[in-house]
Short mmCIF file of C-alpha atoms and ligand atoms in Angstrom, two decimals:
data_model
loop_
_atom_site.label_atom_id
_atom_site.label_comp_id
_atom_site.label_asym_id
_atom_site.label_seq_id
_atom_site.Cartn_x
_atom_site.Cartn_y
_atom_site.Cartn_z
CA MET A 194 78.18 33.77 -9.32
CA ALA A 195 77.60 34.90 -5.73
CA ALA A 196 75.36 37.68 -6.97
CA ARG A 197 73.58 35.34 -9.23
CA SER A 198 73.38 32.82 -6.53
CA GLY A 199 72.29 35.52 -4.06
CA SER A 200 69.82 36.78 -6.48
CA GLY A 201 68.93 33.16 -7.01
CA VAL A 202 68.57 32.70 -3.27
CA GLY A 203 66.74 35.96 -3.08
CA VAL A 204 64.36 34.87 -5.72
CA GLY A 205 64.21 31.55 -4.01
CA VAL A 206 63.46 33.05 -0.62
CA GLY A 207 61.04 35.53 -2.08
CA GLY A 208 59.35 32.71 -4.00
CA GLY A 209 59.31 30.55 -0.87
CA ALA A 210 57.68 33.32 1.15
CA THR A 211 54.99 33.76 -1.48
CA LEU A 212 54.51 30.04 -1.64
CA ARG A 213 54.31 29.76 2.16
CA GLY A 214 51.85 32.61 2.17
CA ALA A 215 49.86 30.91 -0.49
CA THR A 216 50.07 27.64 1.44
CA VAL A 217 48.89 29.24 4.64
CA ALA A 218 46.05 30.92 2.76
CA LEU A 219 45.22 27.65 1.08
CA VAL A 220 45.28 25.75 4.36
CA SER A 221 43.03 28.25 6.09
CA PHE A 222 40.77 28.29 3.02
CA ALA A 223 40.65 24.51 3.10
CA ALA A 224 39.97 24.57 6.83
CA ALA A 225 37.17 27.05 6.28
CA LEU A 226 35.84 24.95 3.42
CA CYS A 227 36.10 21.88 5.59
CA CYS A 228 34.11 23.55 8.39
CA LEU A 229 31.62 24.76 5.87
CA TRP A 230 31.40 21.30 4.32
CA THR A 231 30.95 19.68 7.72
CA GLU A 232 28.24 22.23 8.41
CA VAL A 233 26.61 21.56 5.04
CA LEU A 234 26.82 17.83 5.64
CA HIS A 235 25.44 18.16 9.14
CA ARG A 236 22.57 20.29 7.97
CA ALA A 237 21.90 18.08 5.00
CA PHE A 238 21.87 15.06 7.28
CA THR A 239 19.72 16.41 10.08
CA PHE A 240 17.46 18.21 7.67
CA HIS A 241 17.18 15.13 5.48
CA SER A 242 16.24 12.78 8.27
CA HIS A 243 13.19 14.87 9.01
CA ARG A 244 12.14 15.25 5.42
CA PRO A 245 9.19 13.18 4.24
CA ALA A 246 11.24 12.37 1.13
CA ALA A 247 13.78 10.51 3.27
CA SER A 248 11.24 8.23 4.97
CA MET A 249 9.47 7.89 1.63
CA GLU A 250 12.66 6.51 0.06
CA ARG A 251 13.29 4.24 3.04
CA ASN A 252 9.75 2.82 2.84
CA LEU A 253 9.99 2.30 -0.91
CA GLN A 254 13.21 0.35 -0.29
CA LEU A 255 11.42 -1.87 2.23
CA VAL A 256 8.74 -2.61 -0.36
CA ARG A 257 11.53 -3.52 -2.85
CA ASN A 258 12.83 -5.97 -0.21
CA ILE A 259 9.56 -7.94 -0.12
CA VAL A 260 9.05 -8.25 -3.89
CA PRO A 261 9.87 -11.90 -4.71
CA PRO A 262 12.55 -12.33 -7.39
CA LEU A 263 11.38 -13.83 -10.68
CA VAL A 264 13.54 -16.94 -10.82
CA ALA A 265 13.21 -19.77 -13.36
CA ASP A 266 12.47 -22.61 -10.93
CA LYS A 267 9.26 -21.14 -9.53
CA HIS A 268 6.01 -22.97 -9.96
CA LYS A 269 2.59 -21.53 -10.70
CA GLY A 270 0.91 -20.02 -7.69
CA GLN A 271 3.98 -19.36 -5.60
CA ASP A 272 3.86 -15.59 -6.04
CA GLY A 273 0.27 -15.31 -4.92
CA LYS A 274 -3.20 -16.73 -5.22
CA ILE A 275 -5.66 -14.05 -4.28
CA GLY A 276 -9.37 -14.31 -3.55
CA VAL A 277 -11.66 -11.33 -4.02
CA VAL A 278 -15.03 -11.49 -2.26
CA GLY A 279 -17.42 -9.05 -3.96
CA GLY A 280 -19.46 -8.40 -7.07
CA SER A 281 -23.22 -7.99 -7.05
CA ARG A 282 -26.00 -7.26 -9.53
CA GLU A 283 -25.13 -3.52 -9.52
CA TYR A 284 -21.38 -3.68 -9.12
CA THR A 285 -19.29 -5.84 -11.41
CA GLY A 286 -16.47 -3.43 -12.16
CA ALA A 287 -15.02 -3.20 -8.64
CA PRO A 288 -14.22 -6.90 -8.12
CA TYR A 289 -12.84 -7.07 -11.65
CA PHE A 290 -10.53 -4.09 -10.99
CA ALA A 291 -9.28 -5.61 -7.75
CA ALA A 292 -8.72 -9.04 -9.24
CA ILE A 293 -7.01 -7.89 -12.45
CA THR A 294 -4.81 -5.55 -10.42
CA SER A 295 -3.62 -8.37 -8.22
CA LEU A 296 -2.59 -10.28 -11.36
CA LYS A 297 -0.88 -7.30 -12.93
CA VAL A 298 1.05 -6.58 -9.73
CA GLY A 299 2.37 -10.15 -9.86
CA ALA A 300 -0.03 -12.67 -8.39
CA ASP A 301 -0.22 -15.93 -10.32
CA LEU A 302 -3.94 -16.62 -9.85
CA SER A 303 -6.87 -14.46 -9.05
CA HIS A 304 -10.34 -15.65 -7.94
CA VAL A 305 -13.55 -13.69 -7.61
CA PHE A 306 -16.36 -14.97 -5.38
CA CYS A 307 -19.45 -13.05 -6.43
CA THR A 308 -23.25 -13.38 -6.72
CA VAL A 309 -24.83 -15.47 -9.47
CA ASP A 310 -25.98 -12.31 -11.27
CA ALA A 311 -22.53 -10.72 -11.38
CA ALA A 312 -20.58 -13.72 -12.63
CA PRO A 313 -21.28 -13.59 -16.43
CA ALA A 314 -20.28 -9.92 -16.60
CA ILE A 315 -17.06 -10.41 -14.65
CA LYS A 316 -16.12 -13.46 -16.69
CA SER A 317 -16.64 -11.50 -19.86
CA TYR A 318 -14.33 -8.68 -18.75
CA SER A 319 -11.37 -11.01 -18.58
CA PRO A 320 -10.44 -14.64 -19.19
CA ASN A 321 -7.56 -14.20 -16.69
CA ILE A 322 -9.82 -14.31 -13.67
CA ILE A 323 -11.46 -17.37 -12.14
CA VAL A 324 -15.05 -16.52 -11.22
CA HIS A 325 -17.19 -18.42 -8.67
CA PRO A 326 -20.88 -17.49 -8.62
CA VAL A 327 -21.51 -18.50 -5.01
CA LEU A 328 -21.84 -15.42 -2.83
CA ASP A 329 -25.66 -15.28 -2.57
CA GLY A 330 -26.15 -19.01 -2.22
CA GLN A 331 -27.06 -21.02 0.90
CA THR A 332 -23.60 -22.54 1.17
CA ALA A 333 -21.45 -19.56 0.20
CA ALA A 334 -18.97 -19.77 3.09
CA GLU A 335 -18.55 -23.48 2.58
CA GLU A 336 -17.95 -23.01 -1.15
CA VAL A 337 -15.32 -20.36 -0.48
CA ARG A 338 -13.69 -22.40 2.26
CA LYS A 339 -13.10 -25.26 -0.20
CA TRP A 340 -10.73 -22.90 -1.99
CA PHE A 341 -8.75 -21.85 1.12
CA PRO A 342 -5.90 -24.31 0.47
CA ALA A 343 -5.52 -22.65 -2.94
CA LEU A 344 -5.49 -19.05 -1.61
CA HIS A 345 -2.85 -16.87 0.08
CA SER A 346 -4.92 -13.81 0.94
CA MET A 347 -8.41 -12.38 0.64
CA VAL A 348 -9.69 -9.00 -0.47
CA ILE A 349 -13.17 -8.51 0.92
CA GLY A 350 -15.66 -5.90 -0.18
CA PRO A 351 -15.19 -4.56 -3.76
CA GLY A 352 -18.68 -4.26 -5.26
CA LEU A 353 -20.17 -6.34 -2.43
CA GLY A 354 -23.42 -4.35 -2.19
CA ARG A 355 -25.76 -4.42 0.78
CA GLU A 356 -28.01 -7.40 0.18
CA GLU A 357 -28.65 -9.05 3.54
CA LYS A 358 -27.94 -12.61 2.48
CA VAL A 359 -24.64 -11.55 0.92
CA LEU A 360 -23.64 -9.56 4.01
CA GLN A 361 -24.37 -12.57 6.25
CA ASN A 362 -22.33 -14.84 4.00
CA THR A 363 -19.48 -12.36 3.94
CA LYS A 364 -19.44 -12.30 7.76
CA GLU A 365 -18.99 -16.03 7.79
CA ILE A 366 -16.26 -15.87 5.15
CA ILE A 367 -14.38 -13.30 7.28
CA ARG A 368 -14.68 -15.55 10.34
CA GLN A 369 -13.38 -18.56 8.48
CA SER A 370 -10.53 -16.71 6.71
CA ARG A 371 -9.47 -15.36 10.09
CA ALA A 372 -9.51 -18.86 11.57
CA GLN A 373 -7.10 -19.84 8.76
CA GLY A 374 -4.76 -16.94 9.65
CA MET A 375 -5.14 -15.54 6.15
CA PRO A 376 -4.17 -11.91 5.47
CA LEU A 377 -7.42 -9.98 4.93
CA VAL A 378 -7.86 -6.70 3.10
CA ILE A 379 -11.24 -5.17 3.88
CA ASP A 380 -12.66 -2.34 1.80
CA ALA A 381 -15.89 -0.69 0.74
CA ASP A 382 -19.02 -2.65 1.81
CA GLY A 383 -16.71 -5.13 3.51
CA LEU A 384 -16.15 -2.30 6.00
CA TRP A 385 -19.93 -1.99 6.32
CA VAL A 386 -20.01 -5.64 7.42
CA VAL A 387 -17.27 -4.96 9.96
CA VAL A 388 -19.04 -1.92 11.38
CA GLN A 389 -22.10 -4.12 12.07
CA ASP A 390 -19.99 -6.61 13.99
CA LEU A 391 -16.64 -5.33 15.19
CA SER A 392 -15.73 -8.67 16.80
CA LEU A 393 -15.08 -10.00 13.28
CA ILE A 394 -11.72 -8.24 13.13
CA GLN A 395 -11.14 -7.13 16.71
CA GLY A 396 -7.52 -8.04 17.55
CA TYR A 397 -6.85 -9.71 14.20
CA THR A 398 -3.49 -8.18 13.26
CA ARG A 399 -3.40 -9.77 9.80
CA ALA A 400 -6.38 -7.63 8.77
CA ILE A 401 -5.88 -4.39 6.86
CA LEU A 402 -8.82 -1.98 6.62
CA THR A 403 -8.79 0.58 3.79
CA PRO A 404 -11.49 3.16 4.57
CA ASN A 405 -12.01 6.43 2.72
CA VAL A 406 -12.95 9.50 4.76
CA VAL A 407 -16.62 8.57 5.10
CA GLU A 408 -15.92 4.93 5.95
CA PHE A 409 -13.27 5.98 8.46
CA GLY A 410 -15.74 8.26 10.20
CA ARG A 411 -18.34 5.50 10.36
CA LEU A 412 -15.84 3.01 11.79
CA TYR A 413 -14.48 5.51 14.29
CA GLN A 414 -17.99 6.33 15.51
CA ALA A 415 -18.82 2.65 15.87
CA VAL A 416 -15.66 1.83 17.81
CA LEU A 417 -15.00 4.95 19.90
CA LYS A 418 -18.58 6.25 20.18
CA SER A 419 -17.61 9.78 19.24
CA PRO A 420 -17.11 11.76 16.03
CA VAL A 421 -13.64 12.08 14.44
CA ASP A 422 -11.42 14.99 15.48
CA ALA A 423 -10.73 16.48 12.07
CA LYS A 424 -7.72 18.42 13.36
CA ASP A 425 -5.71 15.39 14.39
CA TYR A 426 -5.70 12.76 11.65
CA GLN A 427 -2.66 10.87 12.93
CA GLY A 428 -3.94 10.81 16.49
CA THR A 429 -7.42 9.54 15.55
CA LEU A 430 -5.91 6.93 13.27
CA LEU A 431 -3.65 5.59 16.03
CA GLN A 432 -6.55 5.65 18.45
CA LEU A 433 -8.84 3.68 16.14
CA SER A 434 -6.19 1.13 15.26
CA GLN A 435 -5.38 0.55 18.95
CA ALA A 436 -9.03 0.36 19.94
CA LEU A 437 -9.44 -2.42 17.32
CA GLY A 438 -6.55 -4.32 18.91
CA ASN A 439 -3.85 -2.97 16.59
CA VAL A 440 -5.54 -3.82 13.32
CA THR A 441 -3.80 -1.99 10.45
CA ILE A 442 -5.77 0.84 8.91
CA VAL A 443 -4.99 2.65 5.67
CA GLN A 444 -6.79 5.99 5.75
CA LYS A 445 -7.06 7.06 2.13
CA GLY A 446 -7.00 10.77 1.40
CA LYS A 447 -4.97 13.69 0.09
CA ILE A 448 -2.15 12.04 1.97
CA ASP A 449 -2.58 8.35 2.75
CA LEU A 450 -1.97 7.55 6.43
CA ILE A 451 -1.19 4.02 7.53
CA SER A 452 -1.05 2.74 11.11
CA ASP A 453 -0.81 -0.55 12.95
CA GLY A 454 -1.45 1.06 16.33
CA THR A 455 2.26 1.65 16.97
CA THR A 456 3.68 3.37 13.90
CA VAL A 457 2.14 5.84 11.47
CA LEU A 458 3.47 5.94 7.90
CA GLU A 459 2.58 8.61 5.39
CA CYS A 460 2.36 8.20 1.64
CA SER A 461 2.26 11.48 -0.18
CA LEU A 462 3.68 10.46 -3.57
CA GLU A 463 2.36 12.78 -6.23
CA GLY A 464 -0.81 11.57 -7.95
CA SER A 465 -3.27 13.99 -9.53
CA GLY A 466 -6.47 15.80 -8.69
CA ARG A 467 -8.45 13.18 -10.59
CA ARG A 468 -10.54 10.94 -8.34
CA CYS A 469 -12.50 8.61 -10.63
CA GLY A 470 -14.30 5.69 -9.01
CA GLY A 471 -12.46 2.39 -8.91
CA GLN A 472 -9.09 3.60 -7.61
CA GLY A 473 -9.84 2.02 -4.27
CA ASP A 474 -10.13 -1.34 -6.00
CA LEU A 475 -6.69 -0.90 -7.50
CA LEU A 476 -5.43 -0.24 -3.97
CA SER A 477 -7.16 -3.23 -2.40
CA GLY A 478 -6.20 -5.59 -5.22
CA SER A 479 -2.52 -4.64 -5.06
CA LEU A 480 -2.61 -4.80 -1.26
CA GLY A 481 -3.90 -8.38 -1.45
CA VAL A 482 -0.71 -9.43 -3.24
CA LEU A 483 1.66 -7.22 -1.31
CA ALA A 484 0.31 -8.46 2.04
CA HIS A 485 1.04 -12.02 1.02
CA TRP A 486 4.55 -11.07 -0.08
CA ALA A 487 5.22 -9.05 3.07
CA PHE A 488 4.13 -11.85 5.43
CA SER A 489 6.13 -14.41 3.42
CA ALA A 490 9.22 -12.19 3.45
CA GLY A 491 9.28 -11.85 7.23
CA THR A 492 10.21 -8.95 9.50
CA ASP A 493 13.96 -9.04 8.73
CA LYS A 494 13.10 -7.86 5.20
CA THR A 495 10.81 -5.14 6.57
CA ASN A 496 13.41 -3.86 9.00
CA GLY A 497 11.35 -4.97 12.01
CA LEU A 498 8.29 -3.04 10.84
CA ASN A 499 4.93 -4.78 10.71
CA PRO A 500 4.56 -6.45 7.25
CA THR A 501 1.08 -4.89 6.97
CA LEU A 502 2.64 -1.42 7.06
CA ILE A 503 5.08 -2.10 4.24
CA ALA A 504 2.44 -3.82 2.09
CA SER A 505 0.10 -0.89 2.66
CA PHE A 506 2.71 1.66 1.87
CA GLY A 507 3.56 -0.19 -1.33
CA ALA A 508 -0.08 -0.36 -2.42
CA CYS A 509 -0.63 3.36 -1.72
CA ALA A 510 2.53 4.37 -3.57
CA LEU A 511 1.67 2.18 -6.56
CA THR A 512 -1.89 3.49 -6.78
CA ARG A 513 -0.65 7.08 -6.67
CA GLN A 514 2.02 6.43 -9.27
CA CYS A 515 -0.58 4.84 -11.61
CA ASN A 516 -2.81 7.84 -11.06
CA TYR A 517 0.03 10.22 -11.87
CA GLN A 518 1.09 8.39 -15.03
CA ALA A 519 -2.47 7.89 -16.32
CA PHE A 520 -3.26 11.54 -15.69
CA GLN A 521 -0.25 12.65 -17.74
CA LYS A 522 -1.71 10.82 -20.73
CA HIS A 523 -5.47 11.21 -20.33
CA ARG A 524 -5.99 14.25 -18.17
CA ARG A 525 -9.65 14.77 -17.27
CA SER A 526 -10.82 11.73 -19.21
CA MET A 527 -8.63 9.39 -17.22
CA SER A 528 -10.43 6.35 -15.79
CA THR A 529 -9.46 3.43 -13.55
CA SER A 530 -8.93 1.26 -16.63
CA ASP A 531 -6.28 3.75 -17.74
CA MET A 532 -4.62 3.46 -14.34
CA ILE A 533 -4.56 -0.33 -14.63
CA GLU A 534 -2.74 0.07 -17.95
CA GLU A 535 0.01 1.86 -16.04
CA ILE A 536 0.61 -0.81 -13.37
CA ALA A 537 3.48 -2.51 -15.22
CA THR A 538 5.56 0.63 -15.72
CA ALA A 539 4.59 2.21 -12.39
CA PHE A 540 5.57 -0.94 -10.49
CA HIS A 541 8.85 -1.15 -12.34
CA LYS A 542 9.69 2.49 -11.74
CA LEU A 543 8.95 2.36 -8.01
CA PHE A 544 10.08 -1.10 -7.00
CA GLU A 545 12.39 -2.57 -9.63
CA SER A 546 14.73 0.26 -10.62
C1 NAG B 820 -1.22 -2.10 20.55
O1 NAG B 820 -0.02 -1.39 20.40
C2 NAG B 820 0.22 -0.48 21.46
C3 NAG B 820 1.43 0.35 21.09
O2 NAG B 820 2.52 -0.43 20.66
C4 NAG B 820 0.42 -1.27 22.76
O3 NAG B 820 0.65 -0.40 23.83
C5 NAG B 820 -0.84 -2.11 23.02
O4 NAG B 820 -0.67 -2.93 24.13
C6 NAG B 820 -1.23 -2.96 21.82
N1 NAG B 820 -2.56 -3.51 22.01
C7 NAG B 820 -2.82 -4.78 21.86
C8 NAG B 820 -4.22 -5.18 22.10
O5 NAG B 820 -1.97 -5.63 21.58
#
């Protein structure tokens, strides 16, 4: 009994010692693991906060915040009535692309104000767009102004051309839209108009300019009287935006850079190497809608950031995602029409899932 019990105790003690040993080992292993885990977490966190992917995800979330919910009691027009100023004898595709994009992104109504020549072509591309053949007339600005109560934002420049009468009329339309406090997206030959008369947008913080590299250089030269420093894209962008009185600029390129004179956002979402003409119209058209949504949502939804920045980031991300998806299907034969076909799924993927 004693022996058995002793042996039992012995076994017990021996077992206890092994167990204690194992426990000690386990505890120190756990402690080590814990330190390691803390270290991993720490590194993941600090590393993550500096990764473009982290700010990319944050910015995408801010765009999701400004997308209006599709509820049953909405009435027509509430989600956006967009005016596109552009379309000339030569260029009828650009204003069509911008206008149809604004509809496909979620605007309820889309108007094009174009020259008399351009109107039949644009009308024939789509019955979804309202076309006003007024842009080369004597009373163009007046005709456009009549529609101001029925418009939330304006996209100025797609396919505008360089005809003097049209440029003068566009100047007046910019002045009057600004007087209304309307968000303005200015692209292509709309930027040409602005370069001729910088006072049109100087200090107007509801304007968003979307220059490509050439247009950016031209604007920079006009404002700062010196050529662009190609080594410092962010610096020159900030400088130009501030010199214009903190007007938001979207510098389109390999990476899109966006600044309101205070903050610089980057959009480097993967697109493709394909750069067919018309992609800029997809950007300006979507930006017309997103700018309206962002200003309507207010700065609490954009985390205190300028609504123009969030709208611009959203438009850049969407354009790149459409490019990516269209390229997967069409490769080298991809065109802007193919990208427009992708808006529904690209928008859903980025901003609704
Ligand atoms: C533009 O923003 C910068 C940086 O936030 C600020 O210092 C400057 O005063 C602003 N300029 C104007 C004209 O508001």
